[in-house]
Amino acid sequence: MGSSADVIAFAPGRVNLIGEHTDYNDGLALPFAIEQGVRVTARASAADELLADAVDEDEHERFPLSELDPGDRTGGWRDFVRGAIGELGRAGHELRGAELKITGDVPPGGGLSSSAAIEVAVCLGLLAIAGDEDPDRIELARLCSRIENAWVGAHTGLLDQLASLCGRDGHALRIDFRSLELEQVPLELGDWQLVVVPSGEQHSLAESGYNERREECERAREQLGLDSLRDARLEDLERLPDPLDRRVRHVIEENARVDGTIRALRARDLEAVGPLLDASHASLRDLYDASTDAVEDTVRRLERDGASGARMMGGGFGGHVLALLAPGVPAPADGHPVAPSAGARLLAAE
Ligand code: GLA
């Protein structure tokens, strides 16, 4: 590679500062794009197929450009590429044959959306070599989330894809999943730090309790006769059996914590953010039942070592823990610092 015909698409992973399990309930979240992500180098070819090279896995595969079936899952990176071809085709994009090199540096361990990063980077790369360098980002987020739902088998919402596509350097992104209104909120850390720490427990959204939580929310919504849980009120909870009442309480209170966090950020009061992260974690653990022993051990260790706040991140059931550290509090040796960075983009070919 390296000729002028190459296109390089980069899509970041994300950290969700707060607002967990709210996206598929038409709620609020406050993620930011991180520096680490997935890079796809694409070169158009005359062949009627994609030849993809997963550099970090040292694996290669040929993919036809049509007649792919979402049911034929293999459980690895291939599903994302097949899904990208399938969904872009369904959406009416004319794809060209190409060679792709895929490589990434999202810290392994889960919760940082390497899935969204690969979906977005592959789609941006394929669209760019087909001549579309500036696709509508909200439409593309929806398309990528269909890849995740139909081709990967995780019934996730739009959080990860929107954060990867619409993040901005130095900002967190307030997402209102009902209106899809996006608001950039300055996230100025100064001497504070945000770090992500692996719990040591890898998670797969398709296989964890994630899909089950989503079904529970759907049942609660039906029982309350609402269009979405965004409209649920605390007084509705007594009409729901356990555990649905706890799931809904989490959603209502987590939405409120998102706006509480934004108020604190706007007042440059990072001190006030820590307790909100802790409250989010306690709610995900006690009301949403999304924690594990390894996550609890990690959170406790971070608290003991002086974190201002710490919480599980993403779908939960393992994966990374996010911690906020006040100036002077040393970062744990196994932590990766994270900072709000630019969203997905095409890079100049080297
Ligand atoms: C995962 C999903 C998101 C979101 C979070 C929980 O990251 O991919 O859509 O539901 O879990 O907030």
Short mmCIF file of C-alpha atoms and ligand atoms in Angstrom, two decimals:
data_model
loop_
_atom_site.label_atom_id
_atom_site.label_comp_id
_atom_site.label_asym_id
_atom_site.label_seq_id
_atom_site.Cartn_x
_atom_site.Cartn_y
_atom_site.Cartn_z
CA MET A 1 0.00 0.00 0.00
CA GLY A 2 1.09 3.63 0.12
CA SER A 3 -0.03 4.79 -3.33
CA SER A 4 -2.22 7.84 -3.83
CA ALA A 5 -5.18 5.47 -4.31
CA ASP A 6 -5.10 4.48 -0.65
CA VAL A 7 -7.73 5.77 1.72
CA ILE A 8 -7.11 5.68 5.46
CA ALA A 9 -10.15 5.75 7.71
CA PHE A 10 -9.77 6.06 11.46
CA ALA A 11 -12.55 5.56 14.01
CA PRO A 12 -11.95 5.94 17.74
CA GLY A 13 -13.18 3.85 20.61
CA ARG A 14 -15.08 5.71 23.33
CA VAL A 15 -15.36 6.20 27.02
CA ASN A 16 -18.80 6.79 28.41
CA LEU A 17 -18.40 9.31 31.20
CA ILE A 18 -21.91 8.63 32.45
CA GLY A 19 -25.32 7.54 31.17
CA GLU A 20 -25.25 3.75 30.95
CA HIS A 21 -28.02 1.52 29.61
CA THR A 22 -29.96 4.63 28.73
CA ASP A 23 -29.40 4.69 24.97
CA TYR A 24 -31.88 1.95 24.09
CA ASN A 25 -34.37 3.59 26.45
CA ASP A 26 -34.46 6.93 24.58
CA GLY A 27 -32.45 8.46 27.43
CA LEU A 28 -29.29 10.54 27.84
CA ALA A 29 -25.58 9.73 27.81
CA LEU A 30 -22.31 11.64 27.92
CA PRO A 31 -19.55 9.74 26.09
CA PHE A 32 -16.36 11.00 24.51
CA ALA A 33 -14.21 9.65 21.69
CA ILE A 34 -10.74 8.53 22.79
CA GLU A 35 -7.43 8.76 21.01
CA GLN A 36 -7.16 5.01 20.46
CA GLY A 37 -9.18 3.35 17.73
CA VAL A 38 -9.23 1.30 14.55
CA ARG A 39 -7.51 2.28 11.34
CA VAL A 40 -8.53 0.85 7.99
CA THR A 41 -6.30 1.36 4.98
CA ALA A 42 -8.28 0.67 1.82
CA ARG A 43 -7.14 0.41 -1.75
CA ALA A 44 -9.60 -0.07 -4.58
CA SER A 45 -9.06 -3.16 -6.69
CA ALA A 46 -10.52 -4.44 -9.93
CA ALA A 47 -11.77 -7.63 -8.27
CA ASP A 48 -15.41 -8.03 -7.34
CA GLU A 49 -14.62 -8.81 -3.71
CA LEU A 50 -12.97 -7.51 -0.56
CA LEU A 51 -9.69 -8.90 0.55
CA ALA A 52 -9.30 -8.00 4.22
CA ASP A 53 -6.26 -8.35 6.36
CA ALA A 54 -6.75 -8.21 10.16
CA VAL A 55 -3.16 -7.19 10.82
CA ASP A 56 -3.19 -7.59 14.62
CA GLU A 57 -4.67 -11.10 14.40
CA ASP A 58 -2.53 -12.00 11.40
CA GLU A 59 -5.62 -13.28 9.63
CA HIS A 60 -6.91 -12.74 6.09
CA GLU A 61 -10.21 -13.34 4.43
CA ARG A 62 -11.96 -12.80 1.10
CA PHE A 63 -15.51 -11.47 1.19
CA PRO A 64 -17.94 -11.38 -1.74
CA LEU A 65 -19.66 -8.01 -2.21
CA SER A 66 -23.17 -9.46 -2.27
CA GLU A 67 -25.30 -12.34 -1.07
CA LEU A 68 -23.98 -12.33 2.46
CA ASP A 69 -26.25 -13.70 5.15
CA PRO A 70 -26.37 -12.17 8.67
CA GLY A 71 -27.11 -15.64 10.06
CA ASP A 72 -23.65 -16.96 9.17
CA ARG A 73 -21.83 -15.58 12.22
CA THR A 74 -18.29 -16.58 12.97
CA GLY A 75 -17.92 -14.62 16.22
CA GLY A 76 -14.86 -12.51 15.33
CA TRP A 77 -13.74 -9.52 13.24
CA ARG A 78 -15.14 -11.12 10.08
CA ASP A 79 -18.71 -10.48 11.25
CA PHE A 80 -18.05 -6.73 11.31
CA VAL A 81 -16.68 -6.72 7.77
CA ARG A 82 -19.50 -8.91 6.48
CA GLY A 83 -22.00 -6.68 8.25
CA ALA A 84 -20.46 -3.53 6.77
CA ILE A 85 -20.70 -4.96 3.24
CA GLY A 86 -24.22 -6.22 3.87
CA GLU A 87 -25.63 -3.06 5.45
CA LEU A 88 -23.95 -0.63 3.05
CA GLY A 89 -25.33 -2.71 0.17
CA ARG A 90 -28.82 -2.74 1.67
CA ALA A 91 -28.67 1.02 2.11
CA GLY A 92 -28.07 1.34 -1.65
CA HIS A 93 -24.34 2.10 -1.69
CA GLU A 94 -22.47 0.78 -4.71
CA LEU A 95 -19.40 -0.90 -3.26
CA ARG A 96 -16.14 -1.41 -5.10
CA GLY A 97 -13.74 -4.28 -4.74
CA ALA A 98 -10.88 -3.40 -2.39
CA GLU A 99 -8.03 -4.55 -0.27
CA LEU A 100 -8.35 -3.57 3.38
CA LYS A 101 -5.79 -3.59 6.14
CA ILE A 102 -7.39 -3.33 9.57
CA THR A 103 -5.41 -2.53 12.68
CA GLY A 104 -6.31 -1.11 16.07
CA ASP A 105 -4.99 0.05 19.44
CA VAL A 106 -8.11 0.18 21.62
CA PRO A 107 -6.97 -1.30 24.96
CA PRO A 108 -8.24 -4.89 25.00
CA GLY A 109 -10.57 -5.99 27.78
CA GLY A 110 -13.93 -4.60 26.77
CA GLY A 111 -16.06 -1.57 27.45
CA LEU A 112 -14.23 0.84 25.14
CA SER A 113 -16.18 0.05 21.98
CA SER A 114 -13.61 -1.50 19.75
CA SER A 115 -16.71 -2.95 18.02
CA ALA A 116 -18.08 0.44 17.03
CA ALA A 117 -14.58 1.55 16.02
CA ILE A 118 -14.19 -1.31 13.56
CA GLU A 119 -17.72 -0.90 12.17
CA VAL A 120 -17.26 2.81 11.63
CA ALA A 121 -13.71 2.59 10.24
CA VAL A 122 -14.58 -0.17 7.76
CA CYS A 123 -17.70 1.69 6.58
CA LEU A 124 -15.88 5.01 6.23
CA GLY A 125 -13.09 3.29 4.27
CA LEU A 126 -15.47 1.44 1.95
CA LEU A 127 -17.58 4.55 1.36
CA ALA A 128 -14.51 6.69 0.67
CA ILE A 129 -13.11 4.37 -2.00
CA ALA A 130 -16.59 4.27 -3.54
CA GLY A 131 -16.45 8.09 -3.76
CA ASP A 132 -18.42 9.19 -0.68
CA GLU A 133 -16.00 10.93 1.65
CA ASP A 134 -18.55 12.74 3.79
CA PRO A 135 -21.50 10.51 4.66
CA ASP A 136 -24.27 11.68 6.98
CA ARG A 137 -22.92 10.75 10.41
CA ILE A 138 -26.20 10.04 12.15
CA GLU A 139 -27.32 7.79 9.29
CA LEU A 140 -23.97 6.04 9.39
CA ALA A 141 -24.23 5.54 13.17
CA ARG A 142 -27.62 3.90 12.62
CA LEU A 143 -26.24 1.71 9.87
CA CYS A 144 -23.29 0.63 12.06
CA SER A 145 -25.64 -0.18 14.90
CA ARG A 146 -27.58 -2.45 12.51
CA ILE A 147 -24.29 -4.26 11.84
CA GLU A 148 -23.92 -4.84 15.56
CA ASN A 149 -27.55 -5.94 15.99
CA ALA A 150 -28.06 -8.14 12.97
CA TRP A 151 -24.59 -9.37 12.04
CA VAL A 152 -22.81 -9.51 15.39
CA GLY A 153 -25.85 -10.36 17.50
CA ALA A 154 -25.56 -7.68 20.21
CA HIS A 155 -28.78 -5.66 20.55
CA THR A 156 -26.95 -2.49 21.43
CA GLY A 157 -28.17 1.09 21.09
CA LEU A 158 -26.51 3.99 19.29
CA LEU A 159 -24.18 5.22 22.03
CA ASP A 160 -20.90 3.80 20.79
CA GLN A 161 -21.37 4.59 17.12
CA LEU A 162 -22.47 8.19 17.74
CA ALA A 163 -19.58 8.77 20.14
CA SER A 164 -17.08 7.40 17.63
CA LEU A 165 -18.53 9.37 14.71
CA CYS A 166 -19.42 12.65 16.42
CA GLY A 167 -16.84 13.07 19.20
CA ARG A 168 -14.83 16.29 19.33
CA ASP A 169 -11.42 16.99 20.79
CA GLY A 170 -11.70 18.37 24.35
CA HIS A 171 -15.44 17.69 24.57
CA ALA A 172 -17.87 15.11 25.81
CA LEU A 173 -20.98 14.58 23.73
CA ARG A 174 -24.39 14.87 25.33
CA ILE A 175 -26.66 12.61 23.36
CA ASP A 176 -30.40 12.73 23.67
CA PHE A 177 -31.41 9.39 22.19
CA ARG A 178 -35.03 10.41 21.78
CA SER A 179 -34.43 13.41 19.54
CA LEU A 180 -30.87 12.45 18.52
CA GLU A 181 -29.91 15.99 19.43
CA LEU A 182 -26.17 16.19 20.06
CA GLU A 183 -24.49 18.79 22.26
CA GLN A 184 -20.74 19.23 22.68
CA VAL A 185 -19.88 19.81 26.35
CA PRO A 186 -16.36 21.07 27.15
CA LEU A 187 -14.50 18.49 29.26
CA GLU A 188 -11.55 20.34 30.70
CA LEU A 189 -9.57 18.07 32.96
CA GLY A 190 -6.74 20.43 33.90
CA ASP A 191 -4.57 18.45 36.32
CA TRP A 192 -7.29 15.86 36.91
CA GLN A 193 -7.05 12.52 35.12
CA LEU A 194 -9.46 9.99 33.73
CA VAL A 195 -8.09 6.47 33.50
CA VAL A 196 -9.56 3.17 32.40
CA VAL A 197 -8.50 0.05 34.24
CA PRO A 198 -9.17 -3.47 32.97
CA SER A 199 -11.19 -5.58 35.41
CA GLY A 200 -9.44 -8.61 33.99
CA GLU A 201 -12.75 -10.02 32.88
CA GLN A 202 -13.31 -9.84 29.16
CA HIS A 203 -16.89 -9.41 28.10
CA SER A 204 -18.83 -10.05 24.96
CA LEU A 205 -22.03 -8.05 24.69
CA ALA A 206 -23.64 -10.72 22.55
CA GLU A 207 -23.05 -13.29 25.26
CA SER A 208 -23.39 -11.34 28.52
CA GLY A 209 -26.64 -10.35 30.22
CA TYR A 210 -26.84 -7.31 27.93
CA ASN A 211 -29.54 -8.61 25.61
CA GLU A 212 -31.51 -9.84 28.62
CA ARG A 213 -31.43 -6.37 30.24
CA ARG A 214 -32.68 -4.90 27.04
CA GLU A 215 -35.60 -7.34 26.96
CA GLU A 216 -36.44 -6.53 30.57
CA CYS A 217 -36.63 -2.83 29.74
CA GLU A 218 -38.89 -3.64 26.81
CA ARG A 219 -41.19 -5.68 29.07
CA ALA A 220 -41.28 -2.86 31.64
CA ARG A 221 -42.12 -0.35 28.93
CA GLU A 222 -44.98 -2.53 27.69
CA GLN A 223 -46.33 -3.07 31.18
CA LEU A 224 -46.33 0.66 31.83
CA GLY A 225 -47.95 1.34 28.45
CA LEU A 226 -45.30 3.91 27.52
CA ASP A 227 -43.66 4.76 24.20
CA SER A 228 -40.28 4.55 25.90
CA LEU A 229 -38.79 4.45 29.40
CA ARG A 230 -37.78 8.09 28.93
CA ASP A 231 -41.34 8.84 30.00
CA ALA A 232 -41.23 6.62 33.11
CA ARG A 233 -41.64 8.35 36.49
CA LEU A 234 -40.58 7.19 39.95
CA GLU A 235 -44.25 6.79 40.92
CA ASP A 236 -44.62 4.18 38.12
CA LEU A 237 -42.21 1.83 39.86
CA GLU A 238 -44.78 0.39 42.25
CA ARG A 239 -46.69 -0.96 39.24
CA LEU A 240 -43.73 -3.14 38.26
CA PRO A 241 -42.50 -6.45 39.72
CA ASP A 242 -38.90 -7.01 40.73
CA PRO A 243 -36.48 -6.82 38.91
CA LEU A 244 -38.26 -4.60 36.34
CA ASP A 245 -38.86 -1.86 38.93
CA ARG A 246 -35.12 -1.74 39.69
CA ARG A 247 -34.16 -1.63 36.02
CA VAL A 248 -36.48 1.32 35.41
CA ARG A 249 -35.34 3.17 38.53
CA HIS A 250 -31.79 2.91 37.23
CA VAL A 251 -32.79 4.39 33.87
CA ILE A 252 -34.71 7.32 35.40
CA GLU A 253 -31.95 8.21 37.87
CA GLU A 254 -29.11 7.66 35.40
CA ASN A 255 -30.68 10.16 32.98
CA ALA A 256 -30.75 12.69 35.81
CA ARG A 257 -27.09 11.98 36.62
CA VAL A 258 -26.11 12.80 33.03
CA ASP A 259 -27.50 16.29 33.36
CA GLY A 260 -26.03 16.58 36.87
CA THR A 261 -22.62 15.77 35.42
CA ILE A 262 -23.04 18.34 32.66
CA ARG A 263 -23.92 21.01 35.24
CA ALA A 264 -20.78 20.13 37.20
CA LEU A 265 -18.61 20.26 34.06
CA ARG A 266 -20.04 23.60 33.03
CA ALA A 267 -19.30 24.92 36.53
CA ARG A 268 -15.76 23.44 36.22
CA ASP A 269 -16.48 21.49 39.36
CA LEU A 270 -14.78 18.13 38.76
CA GLU A 271 -15.00 17.46 42.49
CA ALA A 272 -18.75 17.05 42.03
CA VAL A 273 -18.35 14.53 39.20
CA GLY A 274 -16.73 11.79 41.35
CA PRO A 275 -19.81 11.08 43.51
CA LEU A 276 -21.97 10.97 40.37
CA LEU A 277 -19.69 8.28 38.90
CA ASP A 278 -19.90 6.34 42.18
CA ALA A 279 -23.68 6.63 42.22
CA SER A 280 -23.87 5.41 38.62
CA HIS A 281 -21.75 2.40 39.54
CA ALA A 282 -23.82 1.55 42.61
CA SER A 283 -26.97 1.74 40.52
CA LEU A 284 -25.56 -0.48 37.77
CA ARG A 285 -24.51 -2.96 40.45
CA ASP A 286 -27.56 -2.94 42.72
CA LEU A 287 -30.45 -2.00 40.43
CA TYR A 288 -29.21 -3.21 37.05
CA ASP A 289 -27.30 -6.30 38.27
CA ALA A 290 -24.57 -5.65 35.69
CA SER A 291 -21.51 -6.03 37.90
CA THR A 292 -19.18 -8.96 38.53
CA ASP A 293 -16.74 -9.83 41.32
CA ALA A 294 -13.78 -8.77 39.19
CA VAL A 295 -15.38 -5.37 38.48
CA GLU A 296 -16.20 -4.88 42.18
CA ASP A 297 -12.62 -5.72 43.17
CA THR A 298 -11.29 -3.22 40.65
CA VAL A 299 -13.64 -0.45 41.79
CA ARG A 300 -12.79 -1.06 45.46
CA ARG A 301 -9.08 -1.02 44.74
CA LEU A 302 -9.39 2.29 42.88
CA GLU A 303 -11.41 3.80 45.71
CA ARG A 304 -8.86 2.61 48.26
CA ASP A 305 -6.11 4.19 46.19
CA GLY A 306 -7.83 7.55 46.30
CA ALA A 307 -9.99 7.80 43.14
CA SER A 308 -12.61 10.54 43.37
CA GLY A 309 -15.07 8.27 41.60
CA ALA A 310 -15.02 4.94 39.76
CA ARG A 311 -17.55 2.99 37.79
CA MET A 312 -18.00 0.14 35.36
CA MET A 313 -18.37 1.27 31.82
CA GLY A 314 -20.28 0.27 28.71
CA GLY A 315 -22.49 -2.78 28.86
CA GLY A 316 -20.94 -3.95 32.16
CA PHE A 317 -20.55 -7.65 33.05
CA GLY A 318 -16.77 -7.20 33.04
CA GLY A 319 -14.66 -4.93 30.88
CA HIS A 320 -12.95 -1.70 31.91
CA VAL A 321 -13.59 0.47 34.95
CA LEU A 322 -13.37 4.26 34.57
CA ALA A 323 -11.81 6.27 37.38
CA LEU A 324 -11.53 10.01 37.98
CA LEU A 325 -8.35 11.05 39.79
CA ALA A 326 -7.81 14.39 41.48
CA PRO A 327 -4.53 16.26 40.89
CA GLY A 328 -1.66 14.47 42.61
CA VAL A 329 -3.41 11.09 42.90
CA PRO A 330 -1.16 8.62 41.06
CA ALA A 331 -2.65 6.61 38.21
CA PRO A 332 -2.71 2.84 38.81
CA ALA A 333 0.04 0.93 37.01
CA ASP A 334 -2.49 -1.03 34.95
CA GLY A 335 -4.53 2.07 34.01
CA HIS A 336 -4.62 3.75 30.59
CA PRO A 337 -5.13 7.52 30.65
CA VAL A 338 -7.99 8.62 28.38
CA ALA A 339 -8.84 12.07 27.08
CA PRO A 340 -11.61 13.45 24.86
CA SER A 341 -10.36 13.33 21.27
CA ALA A 342 -11.58 13.90 17.74
CA GLY A 343 -14.19 11.61 16.19
CA ALA A 344 -13.88 9.35 13.15
CA ARG A 345 -12.19 10.80 10.11
CA LEU A 346 -10.22 10.13 6.95
CA LEU A 347 -6.48 10.55 7.39
CA ALA A 348 -4.03 11.71 4.78
CA ALA A 349 -2.32 8.72 3.16
CA GLU A 350 1.29 8.43 4.29
C1 GLA B 1 -22.75 -1.04 25.25
C2 GLA B 1 -23.67 -0.81 24.07
C3 GLA B 1 -24.27 0.59 24.09
C4 GLA B 1 -24.86 0.93 25.45
C5 GLA B 1 -23.92 0.54 26.57
C6 GLA B 1 -24.55 0.67 27.93
O1 GLA B 1 -21.62 -0.23 25.15
O2 GLA B 1 -22.97 -1.01 22.87
O3 GLA B 1 -25.21 0.72 23.04
O4 GLA B 1 -26.13 0.33 25.59
O5 GLA B 1 -23.44 -0.79 26.45
O6 GLA B 1 -24.74 2.00 28.22
#
